[in-house]
Coordinates of C-alpha atoms in Angstrom, one line a residue:
M468 CA -112.2 239.3 168.0
L469 CA -115.1 236.9 166.8
L470 CA -112.3 234.6 165.1
V471 CA -110.4 234.7 168.3
C472 CA -113.0 233.3 169.9
A473 CA -114.1 231.0 167.4
L474 CA -110.5 229.6 167.4
I475 CA -110.4 229.2 171.5
G476 CA -113.8 227.4 171.4
A477 CA -112.5 225.1 168.9
A478 CA -109.5 223.9 170.2
S479 CA -110.5 223.6 173.7
G480 CA -113.6 221.3 172.2
C481 CA -110.5 219.4 170.7
L482 CA -108.8 219.1 174.0
Q483 CA -111.8 217.4 175.3
R484 CA -111.3 213.4 175.7
S485 CA -114.2 211.5 176.4
L486 CA -115.0 208.3 178.7
P487 CA -114.3 205.2 178.1
L488 CA -117.1 203.2 177.1
P489 CA -118.2 201.0 180.8
P490 CA -119.4 197.8 180.4
P491 CA -122.9 196.9 180.9
S492 CA -124.4 196.1 183.8
I493 CA -125.6 192.7 185.3
T494 CA -129.1 193.1 187.1
A495 CA -130.0 189.2 187.7
Q496 CA -127.4 186.2 187.8
G497 CA -129.1 182.3 187.5
V498 CA -127.1 179.5 187.7
T499 CA -128.7 176.0 187.2
V500 CA -127.1 172.3 186.7
C501 CA -127.0 171.2 183.3
P502 CA -129.2 168.4 182.7
P503 CA -126.7 165.0 182.3
D504 CA -128.4 164.0 179.0
E505 CA -126.9 168.0 177.8
C506 CA -123.8 168.1 180.2
P507 CA -122.5 164.2 180.3
Q508 CA -119.3 166.0 182.0
G509 CA -120.8 168.1 184.2
G510 CA -121.7 171.7 184.3
L511 CA -123.8 174.8 185.1
I512 CA -126.1 176.7 182.8
V513 CA -125.5 180.3 183.2
T514 CA -128.6 183.1 182.5
L515 CA -127.2 187.2 183.4
E516 CA -129.8 189.8 182.4
G517 CA -128.5 193.6 182.7
L518 CA -128.5 197.1 181.0
A519 CA -126.4 198.3 178.0
L520 CA -126.0 201.2 175.4
P521 CA -129.3 200.7 173.0
G522 CA -128.5 198.2 170.2
A523 CA -125.5 197.4 171.7
Q524 CA -123.5 193.8 171.4
V525 CA -122.8 192.3 174.9
V526 CA -120.8 189.7 174.8
V527 CA -120.2 186.9 177.2
D528 CA -116.6 185.0 177.6
D529 CA -116.1 181.9 179.8
T530 CA -112.0 182.8 180.8
A531 CA -111.8 179.1 181.8
A532 CA -108.8 177.0 180.3
H533 CA -111.5 174.0 180.3
A534 CA -113.4 176.7 177.9
S535 CA -112.5 176.1 174.6
A536 CA -111.5 173.3 172.6
A537 CA -108.6 173.0 170.0
T538 CA -111.4 172.5 167.6
G539 CA -112.4 176.2 168.0
E540 CA -116.0 175.7 170.5
A541 CA -115.7 178.0 172.9
L542 CA -117.9 179.2 176.1
T543 CA -119.3 182.8 174.3
V544 CA -121.8 184.0 173.8
V545 CA -122.8 187.1 172.0
T546 CA -126.8 189.1 171.9
E547 CA -128.0 192.3 171.2
A548 CA -128.8 195.1 173.7
T549 CA -132.8 196.1 172.8
P550 CA -133.5 199.9 172.3
A551 CA -134.4 200.0 175.8
G552 CA -130.9 198.7 176.5
L553 CA -132.2 195.4 177.9
W554 CA -129.9 192.3 177.2
R555 CA -130.0 188.9 177.8
A556 CA -127.6 186.1 177.4
V557 CA -127.1 182.5 178.0
L558 CA -124.1 180.4 178.3
G559 CA -124.9 176.5 178.6
P560 CA -123.7 173.3 176.8
V561 CA -121.1 174.0 173.8
R562 CA -120.7 170.0 172.2
V563 CA -117.6 169.8 170.7
R564 CA -117.3 168.9 166.9
G565 CA -116.6 165.0 166.4
S566 CA -116.2 164.3 170.2
A567 CA -118.5 163.6 173.1
T568 CA -117.0 166.5 175.3
V569 CA -119.6 168.8 175.8
L570 CA -117.8 172.6 177.2
A571 CA -120.1 174.1 180.0
P572 CA -119.5 176.7 183.0
R573 CA -118.6 174.9 185.7
V574 CA -118.5 177.0 190.0
G575 CA -115.5 179.2 189.6
D576 CA -115.1 179.9 186.2
A577 CA -114.8 183.9 185.7
L578 CA -116.9 185.1 182.9
N579 CA -115.5 188.7 181.0
V580 CA -118.5 190.9 180.0
F581 CA -118.2 193.5 177.8
Q582 CA -120.6 195.0 175.3
I583 CA -119.4 197.2 171.4
S584 CA -121.5 199.9 170.8
A585 CA -123.7 200.1 168.1
P586 CA -122.2 201.1 164.2
P587 CA -120.8 203.2 163.2
D588 CA -118.7 203.5 166.6
N589 CA -118.0 200.0 167.7
E590 CA -116.5 201.2 170.6
V591 CA -115.6 197.9 173.0
S592 CA -116.0 199.0 176.8
S593 CA -113.6 197.3 179.5
P594 CA -115.1 193.9 180.6
L595 CA -117.1 193.5 184.0
T596 CA -115.5 189.9 185.8
V597 CA -118.1 187.7 186.3
V598 CA -117.6 184.7 189.3
V599 CA -120.0 181.7 188.9
T600 CA -121.3 180.6 191.7
A601 CA -123.3 176.9 192.9
P602 CA -126.5 177.1 192.1
R603 CA -129.2 178.0 195.3

């Protein structure tokens, strides 16, 4: 009888499905105009703060077509959550190698924000989409 209970317990443990990793939360968003000397083509500096899993990598990626260059530069920032799960990311200007072009977020850009749990899991969350608004 004990063996039957152990087998049923082991089988039900295998049937449990883990929930997907949720995206990090965003508790604050700041948008400021990028100074003309840093962003000659215009643009913004976007600051996001929030909560994630302790030690997780939080990735903020601007998905707009103008947010990447053929040379590999892109408007993407990766930061690490503290042991308390706090994170802060600043998405600002990125100079394109070999040109005067500077990539910078703009009003209306969609930012994908997701987290990657700390090793050994390295599970990737679904993205949370944030739309860049005009500075206030």
